[in-house]
Short mmCIF file of C-alpha atoms in Angstrom, two decimals:
data_model
loop_
_atom_site.label_atom_id
_atom_site.label_comp_id
_atom_site.label_asym_id
_atom_site.label_seq_id
_atom_site.Cartn_x
_atom_site.Cartn_y
_atom_site.Cartn_z
CA MET J 1 1.64 -66.31 -5.30
CA THR J 2 4.59 -64.10 -6.22
CA GLU J 3 2.39 -61.65 -8.11
CA GLU J 4 0.01 -61.44 -5.12
CA LYS J 5 2.89 -60.63 -2.81
CA LYS J 6 4.14 -57.92 -5.17
CA SER J 7 0.65 -56.39 -5.30
CA VAL J 8 0.38 -56.32 -1.51
CA GLY J 9 3.86 -54.84 -1.26
CA TRP J 10 3.14 -51.98 -3.68
CA THR J 11 -0.16 -51.27 -1.91
CA GLY J 12 1.69 -50.97 1.40
CA ILE J 13 4.22 -48.57 -0.09
CA VAL J 14 1.47 -46.34 -1.54
CA ILE J 15 -0.38 -46.21 1.83
CA LEU J 16 2.92 -45.33 3.58
CA LEU J 17 3.63 -42.51 1.15
CA VAL J 18 0.13 -41.08 1.66
CA LEU J 19 0.52 -41.12 5.44
CA VAL J 20 3.97 -39.48 5.29
CA SER J 21 2.61 -36.78 2.92
CA GLY J 22 -0.32 -36.05 5.22
CA LEU J 23 1.96 -35.88 8.25
CA GLY J 24 4.25 -33.44 6.45
CA PHE J 25 1.32 -31.15 5.58
CA PHE J 26 0.13 -31.25 9.21
CA VAL J 27 3.58 -30.32 10.54
CA LYS J 28 3.84 -27.47 8.01
CA GLU J 29 0.49 -26.06 9.02
CA GLN J 30 1.22 -26.36 12.77
CA PHE J 31 4.74 -24.98 12.84
CA PHE J 32 5.28 -22.75 9.82
CA SER J 33 2.01 -20.83 10.30
CA ASP J 34 3.64 -19.23 13.33
CA SER J 35 6.61 -17.98 11.30
CA PRO J 36 6.78 -14.19 10.65
CA PHE J 37 7.18 -15.04 6.97
CA PHE J 38 3.85 -16.84 6.80
CA PRO J 39 0.92 -14.58 5.69
CA MET J 40 -1.49 -13.96 8.50
CA VAL J 41 -4.99 -12.49 8.53
CA LEU J 42 -6.86 -11.46 11.65
CA ASP J 43 -10.54 -11.46 10.80
CA TYR J 44 -11.74 -9.80 13.99
CA LYS J 45 -14.96 -7.98 13.17
CA MET J 46 -17.21 -5.71 15.15
CA SER J 47 -20.56 -4.07 14.47
CA ILE J 48 -20.70 -0.36 13.65
CA ASP J 49 -24.15 1.12 13.06
CA GLY J 50 -25.50 -2.35 12.36
CA GLU J 51 -22.86 -3.25 9.77
CA GLN J 52 -20.04 -5.70 10.21
CA GLN J 53 -16.75 -3.91 9.61
CA LYS J 54 -13.25 -5.42 9.56
CA ALA J 55 -11.36 -3.99 12.56
CA ASN J 56 -7.89 -4.77 11.38
CA GLU J 57 -5.98 -7.06 9.10
CA ILE J 58 -2.47 -8.42 9.54
CA THR J 59 -0.38 -9.34 6.47
CA ALA J 60 3.22 -10.32 5.81
CA THR J 61 5.29 -9.04 2.92
CA SER J 62 7.70 -11.23 0.98
CA THR J 63 10.56 -9.81 3.10
CA GLY J 64 8.86 -10.88 6.32
CA ALA J 65 8.00 -7.33 7.51
CA ARG J 66 4.48 -7.43 8.85
CA THR J 67 1.96 -4.62 8.57
CA MET J 68 -1.58 -4.23 9.79
CA THR J 69 -4.54 -2.36 8.31
CA VAL J 70 -6.46 -0.10 10.68
CA SER J 71 -9.78 1.60 10.06
CA LEU J 72 -9.95 5.38 10.45
CA PHE J 73 -13.14 7.44 10.28
CA PHE J 74 -13.49 10.82 8.57
CA VAL J 75 -16.35 12.85 7.18
CA GLY J 76 -17.13 14.18 3.73
CA PRO J 77 -18.12 17.68 2.65
CA ASP J 78 -21.60 17.48 4.18
CA LEU J 79 -20.18 16.55 7.68
CA SER J 80 -23.14 14.24 8.21
CA GLU J 81 -21.83 10.72 7.61
CA PHE J 82 -18.58 9.06 8.53
CA GLU J 83 -16.61 7.18 5.93
CA ARG J 84 -14.03 4.54 6.70
CA GLU J 85 -10.51 4.83 5.34
CA ASP J 86 -8.31 1.72 5.75
CA ARG J 87 -4.63 2.50 6.24
CA SER J 88 -1.59 0.27 6.54
CA ILE J 89 0.74 0.74 9.53
CA PRO J 90 3.68 -1.28 10.93
CA PHE J 91 2.42 -4.31 12.82
CA GLU J 92 2.02 -3.87 16.61
CA ALA J 93 1.28 -6.96 18.69
CA ASP J 94 0.23 -4.81 21.69
CA PRO J 95 -3.38 -3.61 21.14
CA LEU J 96 -2.63 -0.40 23.09
CA LEU J 97 0.32 0.48 20.85
CA ALA J 98 -1.66 -0.40 17.74
CA SER J 99 -4.50 1.84 18.92
CA SER J 100 -2.04 4.69 19.58
CA ARG J 101 -0.68 4.34 16.02
CA ALA J 102 -4.23 4.39 14.64
CA LEU J 103 -5.08 7.63 16.52
CA GLU J 104 -1.82 9.21 15.32
CA GLU J 105 -2.81 8.37 11.74
CA LEU J 106 -6.32 9.78 12.36
CA LEU J 107 -4.88 13.10 13.56
CA ARG J 108 -2.60 13.32 10.50
CA GLY J 109 -5.73 13.56 8.37
CA PRO J 110 -7.31 11.62 5.50
CA GLY J 111 -5.41 10.20 2.57
CA GLU J 112 -8.40 9.81 0.34
CA PHE J 113 -9.84 12.55 -1.82
CA GLY J 114 -13.13 14.02 -0.60
CA LEU J 115 -12.59 13.42 3.11
CA TYR J 116 -11.97 16.27 5.51
CA PRO J 117 -9.22 16.56 8.19
CA LEU J 118 -10.50 16.60 11.76
CA CYS J 119 -8.07 19.13 13.21
CA GLY J 120 -4.99 21.22 12.55
CA LYS J 121 -1.74 19.50 11.60
CA ASP J 122 -0.11 20.61 14.86
CA VAL J 123 -2.50 18.51 17.00
CA THR J 124 -0.79 15.32 18.15
CA LEU J 125 -1.38 12.46 20.53
CA ARG J 126 0.74 12.76 23.70
CA THR J 127 -0.24 9.41 25.13
CA LEU J 128 -2.98 6.79 25.34
CA PHE J 129 -3.58 4.58 28.35
CA VAL J 130 -6.40 2.41 29.73
CA ARG J 131 -7.55 1.99 33.34
CA LYS J 132 -10.42 -0.23 34.37
CA GLY J 133 -12.13 -0.22 31.02
CA THR J 134 -11.68 3.55 30.40
CA ALA J 135 -9.36 4.84 27.70
CA TYR J 136 -7.60 8.14 28.32
CA VAL J 137 -6.71 10.12 25.19
CA ASP J 138 -4.16 12.82 26.03
CA LEU J 139 -3.86 15.38 23.22
CA SER J 140 -1.24 18.09 22.69
CA ARG J 141 -1.83 21.61 24.00
CA SER J 142 -2.46 22.87 20.45
CA VAL J 143 -5.89 21.22 20.40
CA ALA J 144 -7.01 23.75 23.02
CA ASP J 145 -5.22 26.70 21.45
CA GLY J 146 -6.74 25.95 18.05
CA SER J 147 -9.75 27.79 16.73
CA TRP J 148 -12.77 25.48 16.67
CA ARG J 149 -15.18 27.07 14.24
CA SER J 150 -18.36 25.50 15.53
CA ALA J 151 -19.91 22.90 17.79
CA ILE J 152 -20.19 20.64 14.73
CA SER J 153 -16.42 20.59 14.20
CA GLU J 154 -15.88 19.65 17.84
CA TYR J 155 -18.57 16.98 17.64
CA VAL J 156 -17.10 15.46 14.48
CA PHE J 157 -13.63 15.38 16.02
CA LEU J 158 -14.74 13.71 19.26
CA LYS J 159 -16.94 11.16 17.47
CA ALA J 160 -14.22 10.26 15.00
CA VAL J 161 -11.74 9.59 17.83
CA CYS J 162 -14.30 7.52 19.75
CA ARG J 163 -15.24 5.55 16.69
CA THR J 164 -11.68 4.82 15.62
CA LEU J 165 -10.58 3.92 19.15
CA SER J 166 -13.55 1.66 20.00
CA ASN J 167 -12.98 -0.08 16.69
CA MET J 168 -9.42 -0.86 17.77
CA MET J 169 -10.26 -1.73 21.37
CA PRO J 170 -13.79 -3.11 21.59
CA ASP J 171 -13.43 -3.94 25.29
CA ILE J 172 -13.28 -0.31 26.51
CA ASN J 173 -16.46 1.23 27.91
CA TRP J 174 -15.55 4.92 28.30
CA ILE J 175 -13.21 7.44 26.74
CA VAL J 176 -11.76 10.44 28.56
CA PHE J 177 -10.26 13.35 26.62
CA MET J 178 -7.31 15.19 28.14
CA VAL J 179 -5.22 18.17 27.00
CA ASN J 180 -1.51 18.28 27.89
CA GLY J 181 -2.01 15.84 30.75
CA ARG J 182 -5.07 17.57 32.27
CA GLN J 183 -8.84 17.17 31.94
CA MET J 184 -10.53 20.29 30.63
CA SER J 185 -14.14 21.40 30.46
CA THR J 186 -14.09 22.18 26.69
CA MET J 187 -11.87 21.69 23.66
CA ASN J 188 -11.07 25.40 23.43
CA ARG J 189 -10.03 27.07 26.66
CA GLU J 190 -11.58 30.42 25.62
CA ASP J 191 -14.69 29.51 23.60
CA GLY J 192 -15.37 25.79 23.64
CA HIS J 193 -18.74 24.36 22.65
CA LEU J 194 -19.00 20.79 23.93
CA ASP J 195 -18.39 19.56 27.46
CA ILE J 196 -15.44 17.16 27.61
CA GLY J 197 -15.14 17.20 31.38
CA ASN J 198 -16.94 13.88 31.66
CA PRO J 199 -16.18 10.51 30.03
CA PHE J 200 -17.73 9.72 26.68
CA PRO J 201 -19.26 6.30 26.03
CA ALA J 202 -17.01 4.28 23.74
CA ASP J 203 -19.94 3.85 21.31
CA PHE J 204 -20.55 7.61 21.34
CA ARG J 205 -23.31 8.42 18.87
CA GLY J 206 -23.97 11.98 20.00
#
């Protein structure tokens, strides 16, 4: 009888330890996963030309400083196909701020060998805002003063911006290009090639 009681007692202790261990794991997952020191991954994906691409990825370093990976789009020497370059930037919780940072990185040019810059280094983003599903991309005056060599260079620039921005903000429907706070008819005030006076579809394919 004594041995039977001991057996039942040990069984109860084992069951209690298992329950406590499981509860501890549950609490850790529920509460510590929200800590800035806990690695995070945002697996939001969207379709680009029929392929699933990762829009952005959020990670945490050992020091707790979070970064996010954004996808930028550049072209190679033949100017015919876009290639994605993933770049790490400081984490932004606001999608609009994150999109602005992505466009700033796009205008800085590619970091990978074999990809071509889209514009001159003096071209910058003045501001980015969204109204009723339309994103307004306000570029510095230098984008209009610059010398656009051909319609192809303008086309590549506009498409790269649309592609990068729609990848960051999939809910937008249209993109309006502005120069120094104003809408213009072309990229170059003297000899532009493409009409930018009207909104571009966010999934602009040309």
